Every structure is written in C-alpha cells, then in structure tokens.
Short mmCIF file of C-alpha atoms and ligand atoms in Angstrom, two decimals:
data_model
loop_
_atom_site.label_atom_id
_atom_site.label_comp_id
_atom_site.label_asym_id
_atom_site.label_seq_id
_atom_site.Cartn_x
_atom_site.Cartn_y
_atom_site.Cartn_z
CA UNK Q 1 0.00 0.00 0.00
CA UNK Q 2 1.31 3.41 -0.96
CA UNK Q 3 2.29 5.68 1.92
CA UNK Q 4 2.13 9.45 2.12
CA UNK Q 5 5.36 10.69 3.66
CA UNK Q 6 5.09 13.72 5.92
CA UNK Q 7 8.69 13.16 7.01
CA UNK Q 8 11.13 16.07 6.88
CA UNK Q 9 13.63 14.44 4.53
CA UNK Q 10 13.78 12.06 2.86
CA UNK Q 11 10.23 13.12 2.20
CA UNK Q 12 7.26 12.56 -0.09
CA UNK Q 13 8.33 12.60 -3.73
CA UNK Q 14 7.00 15.51 -5.76
CA UNK Q 15 3.99 14.25 -7.80
CA UNK Q 16 5.78 14.65 -11.15
CA UNK Q 17 8.95 12.86 -9.96
CA UNK Q 18 8.06 9.51 -11.51
CA UNK Q 19 7.30 11.01 -14.93
CA UNK Q 20 10.57 12.93 -14.98
CA UNK Q 21 12.46 9.85 -13.84
CA UNK Q 22 11.00 7.82 -16.71
CA UNK Q 23 11.98 10.55 -19.14
CA UNK Q 24 15.53 10.57 -17.74
CA UNK Q 25 15.76 6.82 -18.30
CA UNK Q 26 14.37 7.21 -21.82
CA UNK Q 27 17.04 9.83 -22.51
CA UNK Q 28 19.75 7.49 -21.12
CA UNK Q 29 21.00 10.21 -18.77
CA UNK Q 30 22.89 7.64 -16.70
CA UNK Q 31 25.30 7.15 -19.57
CA UNK Q 32 25.97 10.64 -20.91
CA UNK Q 33 29.35 12.29 -20.39
CA UNK Q 34 29.53 15.22 -18.03
CA UNK Q 35 31.76 16.89 -20.64
CA UNK Q 36 29.05 16.68 -23.28
CA UNK Q 37 26.83 19.47 -24.61
CA UNK Q 38 23.84 17.46 -23.41
CA UNK Q 39 25.05 17.71 -19.80
CA UNK Q 40 25.94 21.41 -20.14
CA UNK Q 41 22.38 22.02 -21.37
CA UNK Q 42 20.95 20.17 -18.35
CA UNK Q 43 23.13 22.12 -15.87
CA UNK Q 44 22.19 25.40 -17.58
CA UNK Q 45 18.49 24.55 -17.56
CA UNK Q 46 18.53 23.69 -13.84
CA UNK Q 47 20.39 26.91 -13.06
CA UNK Q 48 17.91 28.98 -15.07
CA UNK Q 49 14.92 27.36 -13.38
CA UNK Q 50 16.43 27.90 -9.91
CA UNK Q 51 17.28 31.53 -10.72
CA UNK Q 52 13.65 32.15 -11.65
CA UNK Q 53 12.20 30.18 -8.74
CA UNK Q 54 14.40 31.64 -6.01
CA UNK Q 55 15.22 35.00 -7.58
CA UNK Q 56 18.97 34.31 -7.69
CA UNK Q 57 20.91 36.99 -9.60
CA UNK Q 58 23.88 36.44 -11.92
CA UNK Q 59 26.26 37.55 -9.17
CA UNK Q 60 25.75 34.10 -7.66
CA UNK Q 61 26.96 30.81 -9.08
CA UNK Q 62 24.99 27.62 -8.48
CA UNK Q 63 27.08 24.52 -7.74
CA UNK Q 64 26.43 20.90 -6.89
CA UNK Q 65 27.71 18.86 -3.95
CA UNK Q 66 26.91 15.44 -2.53
CA UNK Q 67 24.65 16.85 0.16
CA UNK Q 68 24.01 19.99 2.17
CA UNK Q 69 26.27 18.98 5.03
CA UNK Q 70 29.12 18.84 2.52
CA UNK Q 71 28.37 22.50 1.81
CA UNK Q 72 28.85 23.37 5.52
CA UNK Q 73 32.45 22.23 5.11
CA UNK Q 74 32.90 23.98 1.75
CA UNK Q 75 31.74 27.32 3.16
CA UNK Q 76 33.95 27.06 6.23
CA UNK Q 77 37.02 26.07 4.21
CA UNK Q 78 36.52 28.57 1.40
CA UNK Q 79 35.17 31.61 3.22
CA UNK Q 80 36.65 31.51 6.73
CA UNK Q 81 40.30 32.18 7.43
CA UNK Q 82 40.09 32.27 11.24
CA UNK Q 83 36.68 33.04 12.73
CA UNK Q 84 33.08 32.06 12.09
CA UNK Q 85 29.94 32.97 14.02
CA UNK Q 86 26.96 30.64 14.40
CA UNK Q 87 23.38 31.05 15.55
CA UNK Q 88 22.73 27.73 17.28
CA UNK Q 89 19.29 26.50 18.39
CA UNK Q 90 19.01 22.85 17.43
CA UNK Q 91 20.76 19.80 16.02
CA UNK Q 92 21.54 21.07 12.53
CA UNK Q 93 22.85 24.48 13.55
CA UNK Q 94 24.93 22.68 16.21
CA UNK Q 95 26.44 20.45 13.54
CA UNK Q 96 27.32 23.46 11.35
CA UNK Q 97 29.12 24.92 14.39
CA UNK Q 98 30.85 21.59 15.13
CA UNK Q 99 32.11 21.37 11.56
CA UNK Q 100 33.81 24.74 12.12
CA UNK Q 101 35.44 23.46 15.32
CA UNK Q 102 36.60 20.28 13.53
CA UNK Q 103 38.15 22.41 10.78
CA UNK Q 104 40.12 24.26 13.49
CA UNK Q 105 38.29 27.53 12.96
CA UNK Q 106 37.74 29.82 15.90
CA UNK Q 107 33.98 29.31 16.02
CA UNK Q 108 31.79 31.66 18.05
CA UNK Q 109 28.20 30.80 18.80
CA UNK Q 110 25.12 32.49 20.16
CA UNK Q 111 22.89 29.75 21.51
CA UNK Q 112 19.20 29.50 22.26
CA UNK Q 113 17.36 26.55 23.85
CA UNK Q 114 15.73 23.95 21.59
CA UNK Q 115 12.44 25.36 20.27
CA UNK Q 116 13.42 29.01 20.49
CA UNK Q 117 14.31 31.32 17.64
CA UNK Q 118 16.40 34.39 16.89
CA UNK Q 119 15.38 37.97 16.21
CA UNK Q 120 17.70 40.48 14.63
CA UNK Q 121 17.80 42.92 17.54
CA UNK Q 122 19.31 40.54 20.09
CA UNK Q 123 22.24 39.35 18.00
CA UNK Q 124 25.74 40.66 18.71
CA UNK Q 125 28.14 39.59 16.00
CA UNK Q 126 31.75 39.22 17.22
CA UNK Q 127 34.02 41.83 15.67
CA UNK Q 128 36.41 39.46 13.91
CA UNK Q 129 33.87 36.92 12.66
CA UNK Q 130 34.25 36.57 8.91
CA UNK Q 131 31.09 34.60 8.17
CA UNK Q 132 27.73 34.71 9.96
CA UNK Q 133 26.18 31.22 9.80
CA UNK Q 134 22.39 31.14 10.05
CA UNK Q 135 20.09 28.13 9.95
CA UNK Q 136 16.95 29.66 8.48
CA UNK Q 137 14.91 26.54 9.16
CA UNK Q 138 16.08 24.40 12.08
CA UNK Q 139 14.58 21.06 11.07
CA UNK Q 140 15.14 19.41 14.46
CA UNK Q 141 12.98 21.84 16.43
CA UNK Q 142 10.76 23.40 13.75
CA UNK Q 143 12.09 26.91 14.30
CA UNK Q 144 12.54 29.46 11.53
CA UNK Q 145 14.38 32.74 11.34
CA UNK Q 146 12.37 35.24 9.35
CA UNK Q 147 13.90 36.61 6.17
CA UNK Q 148 13.79 40.31 7.20
CA UNK Q 149 15.80 39.47 10.34
CA UNK Q 150 18.40 37.67 8.21
CA UNK Q 151 18.61 40.62 5.81
CA UNK Q 152 18.99 43.14 8.64
CA UNK Q 153 21.70 41.01 10.22
CA UNK Q 154 23.70 41.20 7.01
CA UNK Q 155 22.97 44.88 6.36
CA UNK Q 156 24.38 45.79 9.75
CA UNK Q 157 27.49 43.67 9.10
CA UNK Q 158 28.25 44.50 5.49
CA UNK Q 159 31.93 43.57 5.66
CA UNK Q 160 31.12 40.04 6.74
CA UNK Q 161 29.70 37.25 4.63
CA UNK Q 162 26.39 35.66 5.56
CA UNK Q 163 25.70 31.96 4.95
CA UNK Q 164 22.12 30.74 5.16
CA UNK Q 165 21.10 27.09 5.59
CA UNK Q 166 17.76 26.75 3.77
CA UNK Q 167 18.03 22.97 3.52
CA UNK Q 168 14.53 22.13 4.72
CA UNK Q 169 12.71 25.24 3.52
CA UNK Q 170 13.97 26.15 0.04
CA UNK Q 171 12.37 27.42 -2.15
CA UNK Q 172 9.90 28.82 0.41
CA UNK Q 173 12.03 31.58 2.02
CA UNK Q 174 12.02 34.85 0.10
CA UNK Q 175 15.73 35.58 0.45
CA UNK Q 176 17.21 38.76 -1.00
CA UNK Q 177 20.33 37.55 -2.77
CA UNK Q 178 21.55 41.13 -3.06
CA UNK Q 179 22.42 40.73 0.61
CA UNK Q 180 22.70 36.97 1.13
CA UNK Q 181 26.18 35.90 0.05
CA UNK Q 182 25.68 32.17 0.17
CA UNK Q 183 22.85 29.70 0.80
CA UNK Q 184 22.39 25.97 0.29
CA UNK Q 185 19.90 23.14 0.34
CA UNK Q 186 19.46 19.40 -0.32
CA UNK Q 187 16.92 18.00 -2.76
CA UNK Q 188 15.42 15.33 -0.45
CA UNK Q 189 13.59 17.90 1.65
CA UNK Q 190 11.29 20.49 0.13
CA UNK Q 191 11.98 19.65 -3.53
CA UNK Q 192 10.61 16.13 -3.09
CA UNK Q 193 13.44 14.23 -4.76
CA UNK Q 194 15.62 11.27 -3.71
CA UNK Q 195 18.68 12.24 -1.66
CA UNK Q 196 22.14 12.57 -3.13
CA UNK Q 197 22.45 16.17 -4.29
CA UNK Q 198 23.36 19.31 -2.41
CA UNK Q 199 22.98 22.72 -4.04
CA UNK Q 200 25.36 25.54 -3.16
CA UNK Q 201 24.55 29.11 -4.14
CA UNK Q 202 27.48 31.53 -3.64
CA UNK Q 203 28.37 34.99 -4.87
CA UNK Q 204 31.53 36.59 -6.23
CA UNK Q 205 32.43 37.87 -2.74
CA UNK Q 206 32.70 34.28 -1.55
CA UNK Q 207 34.82 33.49 -4.59
CA UNK Q 208 37.12 36.47 -3.98
CA UNK Q 209 37.61 35.35 -0.40
CA UNK Q 210 38.36 31.76 -1.46
CA UNK Q 211 40.86 32.94 -4.07
CA UNK Q 212 42.63 35.01 -1.44
CA UNK Q 213 42.75 32.13 1.07
CA UNK Q 214 43.97 29.75 -1.65
CA UNK Q 215 47.22 31.73 -1.88
CA UNK Q 216 48.07 31.26 1.80
CA UNK Q 217 50.70 28.62 2.42
CA UNK Q 218 49.72 27.85 6.00
CA UNK Q 219 46.04 27.08 5.42
CA UNK Q 220 43.87 25.24 2.88
CA UNK Q 221 40.53 25.71 1.15
CA UNK Q 222 40.48 21.96 0.47
CA UNK Q 223 41.12 19.95 -2.67
CA UNK Q 224 37.64 18.61 -3.35
CA UNK Q 225 34.97 20.97 -4.68
CA UNK Q 226 36.77 24.14 -3.65
CA UNK Q 227 34.99 27.27 -4.80
CA UNK Q 228 37.54 28.47 -7.40
CA UNK Q 229 37.41 25.03 -9.09
CA UNK Q 230 33.62 24.86 -8.94
CA UNK Q 231 33.34 28.38 -10.35
CA UNK Q 232 35.82 27.81 -13.17
CA UNK Q 233 33.85 24.76 -14.29
CA UNK Q 234 30.50 26.46 -13.73
CA UNK Q 235 31.41 29.10 -16.32
CA UNK Q 236 31.03 26.32 -18.91
CA UNK Q 237 28.20 24.58 -17.03
CA UNK Q 238 30.54 21.79 -16.07
CA UNK Q 239 31.63 20.28 -12.75
CA UNK Q 240 35.12 19.38 -11.42
CA UNK Q 241 34.13 15.76 -10.73
CA UNK Q 242 31.53 13.47 -12.32
CA UNK Q 243 28.28 14.80 -10.88
CA UNK Q 244 24.86 13.41 -10.04
CA UNK Q 245 23.53 14.06 -13.55
CA UNK Q 246 20.20 12.38 -12.80
CA UNK Q 247 19.67 14.47 -9.67
CA UNK Q 248 20.58 17.70 -11.45
CA UNK Q 249 18.17 16.88 -14.28
CA UNK Q 250 15.32 16.02 -11.90
CA UNK Q 251 15.90 19.17 -9.84
CA UNK Q 252 15.64 21.30 -12.99
CA UNK Q 253 12.36 19.62 -13.94
CA UNK Q 254 10.80 19.97 -10.47
CA UNK Q 255 11.93 23.62 -10.34
CA UNK Q 256 10.29 24.11 -13.74
CA UNK Q 257 7.05 22.57 -12.42
CA UNK Q 258 7.14 24.88 -9.39
CA UNK Q 259 7.78 27.83 -11.71
CA UNK Q 260 4.72 26.83 -13.74
CA UNK Q 261 2.66 27.08 -10.55
CA UNK Q 262 4.55 30.25 -9.65
CA UNK Q 263 6.60 30.80 -6.49
CA UNK Q 264 4.00 33.19 -5.05
CA UNK Q 265 1.35 30.48 -5.32
CA UNK Q 266 3.72 27.83 -3.94
CA UNK Q 267 4.33 30.08 -0.92
CA UNK Q 268 0.61 30.77 -0.48
CA UNK Q 269 -0.19 27.06 -0.60
CA UNK Q 270 2.53 26.38 1.98
CA UNK Q 271 1.08 29.06 4.26
CA UNK Q 272 -2.45 27.78 3.79
CA UNK Q 273 -1.49 24.23 4.75
CA UNK Q 274 0.56 25.55 7.66
CA UNK Q 275 -2.43 27.51 8.92
CA UNK Q 276 -4.68 24.45 8.86
CA UNK Q 277 -2.12 22.39 10.79
CA UNK Q 278 -1.50 25.23 13.25
CA UNK Q 279 -5.15 25.71 13.94
CA UNK Q 280 -5.56 22.02 14.65
CA UNK Q 281 -2.62 22.02 17.09
CA UNK Q 282 -4.08 25.02 18.90
CA UNK Q 283 -7.34 23.18 19.57
CA UNK Q 284 -6.05 19.66 20.16
CA UNK Q 285 -6.13 17.87 23.53
CA UNK Q 286 -3.18 15.65 22.60
CA UNK Q 287 -0.95 17.83 20.47
CA UNK Q 288 0.32 21.35 20.91
CA UNK Q 289 2.77 23.67 19.22
CA UNK Q 290 6.35 22.91 20.26
CA UNK Q 291 7.48 26.38 19.24
CA UNK Q 292 5.89 28.97 21.50
CA UNK Q 293 6.44 32.07 19.38
CA UNK Q 294 4.28 32.18 16.27
CA UNK Q 295 6.87 34.21 14.33
CA UNK Q 296 9.50 31.54 14.96
CA UNK Q 297 7.37 28.62 13.78
CA UNK Q 298 8.74 26.99 10.67
CA UNK Q 299 6.31 27.06 7.76
CA UNK Q 300 7.75 23.89 6.23
CA UNK Q 301 8.47 21.65 9.24
CA UNK Q 302 5.77 21.66 11.90
CA UNK Q 303 6.83 20.30 15.28
CA UNK Q 304 4.26 19.41 17.92
CA UNK Q 305 4.43 18.24 21.50
CA UNK Q 306 2.43 15.09 22.12
CA UNK Q 307 0.95 13.85 25.39
CA UNK Q 308 0.92 10.30 23.98
CA UNK Q 309 4.32 8.71 23.25
CA UNK Q 310 5.39 9.65 19.74
CA UNK Q 311 5.91 5.98 18.80
CA UNK Q 312 2.24 5.30 19.56
CA UNK Q 313 1.10 8.28 17.49
CA UNK Q 314 3.37 7.37 14.59
CA UNK Q 315 2.11 3.76 14.64
CA UNK Q 316 -1.54 4.84 14.66
CA UNK Q 317 -1.01 7.24 11.75
CA UNK Q 318 0.93 4.56 9.89
CA UNK Q 319 -2.16 2.35 9.90
CA UNK Q 320 -3.78 4.96 7.66
CA UNK Q 321 -0.74 4.76 5.35
CA UNK Q 322 0.72 8.06 6.42
CA UNK Q 323 4.22 8.52 7.78
CA UNK Q 324 5.14 11.28 10.20
CA UNK Q 325 8.43 11.81 12.01
CA UNK Q 326 9.36 11.51 15.65
CA UNK Q 327 10.94 14.37 17.56
CA UNK Q 328 14.63 14.88 17.04
CA UNK Q 329 17.29 13.72 19.50
CA UNK Q 330 16.19 14.27 23.12
CA UNK Q 331 12.67 15.21 21.94
CA UNK Q 332 12.23 11.86 20.18
CA UNK Q 333 9.44 10.55 22.44
CA UNK Q 334 7.65 13.77 23.32
CA UNK Q 335 7.39 15.45 19.92
CA UNK Q 336 6.31 14.64 16.38
CA UNK Q 337 7.43 16.36 13.20
CA UNK Q 338 5.28 16.93 10.14
CA UNK Q 339 6.81 18.21 6.92
CA UNK Q 340 4.74 20.72 5.00
CA UNK Q 341 6.53 20.53 1.67
CA UNK Q 342 5.07 21.32 -1.78
CA UNK Q 343 4.78 17.58 -2.55
CA UNK Q 344 1.87 17.20 -0.10
CA UNK Q 345 -1.47 18.77 -0.93
CA UNK Q 346 -3.97 20.52 1.31
CA UNK Q 347 -6.22 17.45 0.98
CA UNK Q 348 -3.42 15.19 2.21
CA UNK Q 349 -2.76 17.49 5.17
CA UNK Q 350 -6.47 17.45 6.00
CA UNK Q 351 -6.52 13.65 5.80
CA UNK Q 352 -3.59 13.56 8.24
CA UNK Q 353 -5.42 15.84 10.66
CA UNK Q 354 -8.47 13.54 10.49
CA UNK Q 355 -6.26 10.64 11.61
CA UNK Q 356 -4.68 12.71 14.38
CA UNK Q 357 -8.15 13.63 15.62
CA UNK Q 358 -8.91 9.94 16.14
CA UNK Q 359 -6.24 9.95 18.88
CA UNK Q 360 -8.14 12.55 20.89
CA UNK Q 361 -10.17 11.68 23.96
C1 PLP I 1 18.85 17.78 6.43
C2 PLP I 1 19.54 19.02 6.86
C3 PLP I 1 20.91 19.22 6.67
C4 PLP I 1 21.81 18.16 6.13
O1 PLP I 1 21.46 17.78 4.84
P1 PLP I 1 22.12 16.47 4.20
O2 PLP I 1 21.52 16.42 2.85
O3 PLP I 1 21.75 15.32 5.08
O4 PLP I 1 23.59 16.69 4.19
C5 PLP I 1 21.45 20.43 7.03
N1 PLP I 1 20.71 21.41 7.57
C6 PLP I 1 19.39 21.26 7.78
C7 PLP I 1 18.62 22.39 8.37
C8 PLP I 1 18.76 20.07 7.43
O5 PLP I 1 17.44 19.92 7.62
#
C-alpha cells in the first residue's frame, strides 16, 4: 500500500517525480558524459529554473555537492580564514558549528534553547567573525528565522559574509540575494526528490575570499569541490568531478514545475497548509505547538508536543498509510514532526489531521 510521507527528509516525492524519472531513463541520462553538450544544457536549464524560482541573480553561481552537510564544510574552508559565528538553536545548527570546530576555525556561537528562535535585535556579532552562519529553518525543532531578520543582520554587518542554511525550507524563504552571500539546500527535503544532491549558491564575494585564502601557504581551502574550481567549471556549465547528472536533471524539472505554478502560489499554498495544521494544534487535547512564538514557527516543518508517546502516534497514523516523524534527539518521544513541503497537498494534510483527531479523547 502506498504511503504518504510527511517526514522532513527524505520526504514525499513531488507528484511529477516519476514522470521525470522515466523521461531521464528514456534519454539514457545515466550514460551521458559530463563533458558533453547534453550535460551542459541540463546544468544550464537547472540553473535557469532555480534563478527564476528563487530569484537568484547572476552575481551568484549555483554549484552541486553530494549533500548539504558537505556545503557546511565547503563554506567554512573557502570563506573563513580564522573566525566564524553561528546562531545555534538545534541539532543542525549545532552540527554546522561543530564542523567549524573540527576544521580548526575559531567558532563563536550564540545559543538559544531547543524550540526558540532568533530575532535580529538581540544578535551581537563578534568583531572578527568573517562569516555569519544562520540556519533559516532548524529542522530538528521546527524553528525558523524570518527573512527580514536575516537581511537586517547582514545589512548591519556589510563587511562580513552571511551563509544561510535553507536545507529544509527552500524554495519557500524569500531571500534577498543582493544581501545573502551564500545559501544551500538538499533535494530530499522540500523539492521532493531522492537524496544525493546538495545545491550551493554563492556569490563573487565568496569566490574572492576563497581565491585570497587559496594563496596562503599555512592554510587550505580543500582539494575537493573548492569554490575556485567549482566556479571555473561552472562558467562552462561543467563540474570538477563526475556529478549526479540524474539528480541535477530532476531538480531542474521539479523547479520548472514549481515555476509553472509560480513561487508566489507555492508560498501561499505552503502558508495555507501551515495555517490548517497550526489551527488544529491550537485546539487539540493531545498535540500542541512545540514552538511557543508564532513568528519563529517553521512554515515547512511543523513540530508538535504530544501527550501520547510519539511511537504510539506514529504507529496509529501509519495504519492509515501516512508517515510522520518523531521528535529529534532528546525530543524523540515527546514530539512529532510533520513536513509541509510542496509535494503534499492541502487534501493530504487534511486527511492527516483527520487521523490525528482519532487519537483525541
Ligand atoms: C537535512 C539538513 C541538513 C543536512 O542535509 P544532508 O543532505 O543530510 O547533508 C542540514 N541542515 C538542515 C537544516 C537540514 O534539515
């Protein structure tokens, strides 16, 4: 029996995934050379669709990695000589910070408890931090940082670079890439594709920094997928290593489908579904919002406290062929997570709520 996945990644496949996959097989994309015109056309198409969808200007290159967590390392190696600064409020932002420590950077952090979010006004950026690392959508706790706060943070620190993790929200956030230097996501979250492709968006300021660091004899920007190499290849719509051609093709097609709907409509649909879920949580006897502040509630990953053990809830929902996630880490038993990605419709969200209601009283 077919399941509907409300998990936060891997997640429900986008409805057109299967059709595009069949087309990719028909076109024998598994066999084409990544130095062929056919591949360059695919890379270019995906870039064009993402530029339209996410309003990414030509100042930014779009590169491919194995996953988003690879991009954490790329940003830290290529854009940080000594010091990074991290907003930390959950498992993923913690890992970004820990990557910096592992790479022997002097990593500063401003931490908030699990379930709490950041507002611009309270953030003090250390003077010598070179990159401000922000997790726009903290998937573990369901906390978002609103775009205007991110933009203000950068505008008041113009000499620093800002890196934004939009792994489990893209393309929903309306980021202004005139101020955001670099951002990244993985395709197995909101784009509804199988895992195995990370997307790195970075501007010429990141490149300039990487080129400067590359000349230093006592440090390294890494050998694999460093930004100067990615950028040099990108100019011809090529990649330094043999890439995930299938993933890049599918991402371009899904982005095209989302562009056909229109990003404004995609955002409205996301908000509509979020509202329905929120309203249910507000009135439920079993479930309640895990994130207290409405403005900090993620629009794409809804996290709820549950009075019944999460395993019991998940099992009951599973009987109706729907899959939801447990809480993350220490919240595993006491919370559930529900992804609100474009691949699930309002009707599917309503069907999920009907099942959750059966657990009441
Ligand atoms: C999933 C996730 C990552 C890591 O992505 P991978 O594709 O597993 O490398 C990073 N940040 C956030 C916010 C995520 O949700």
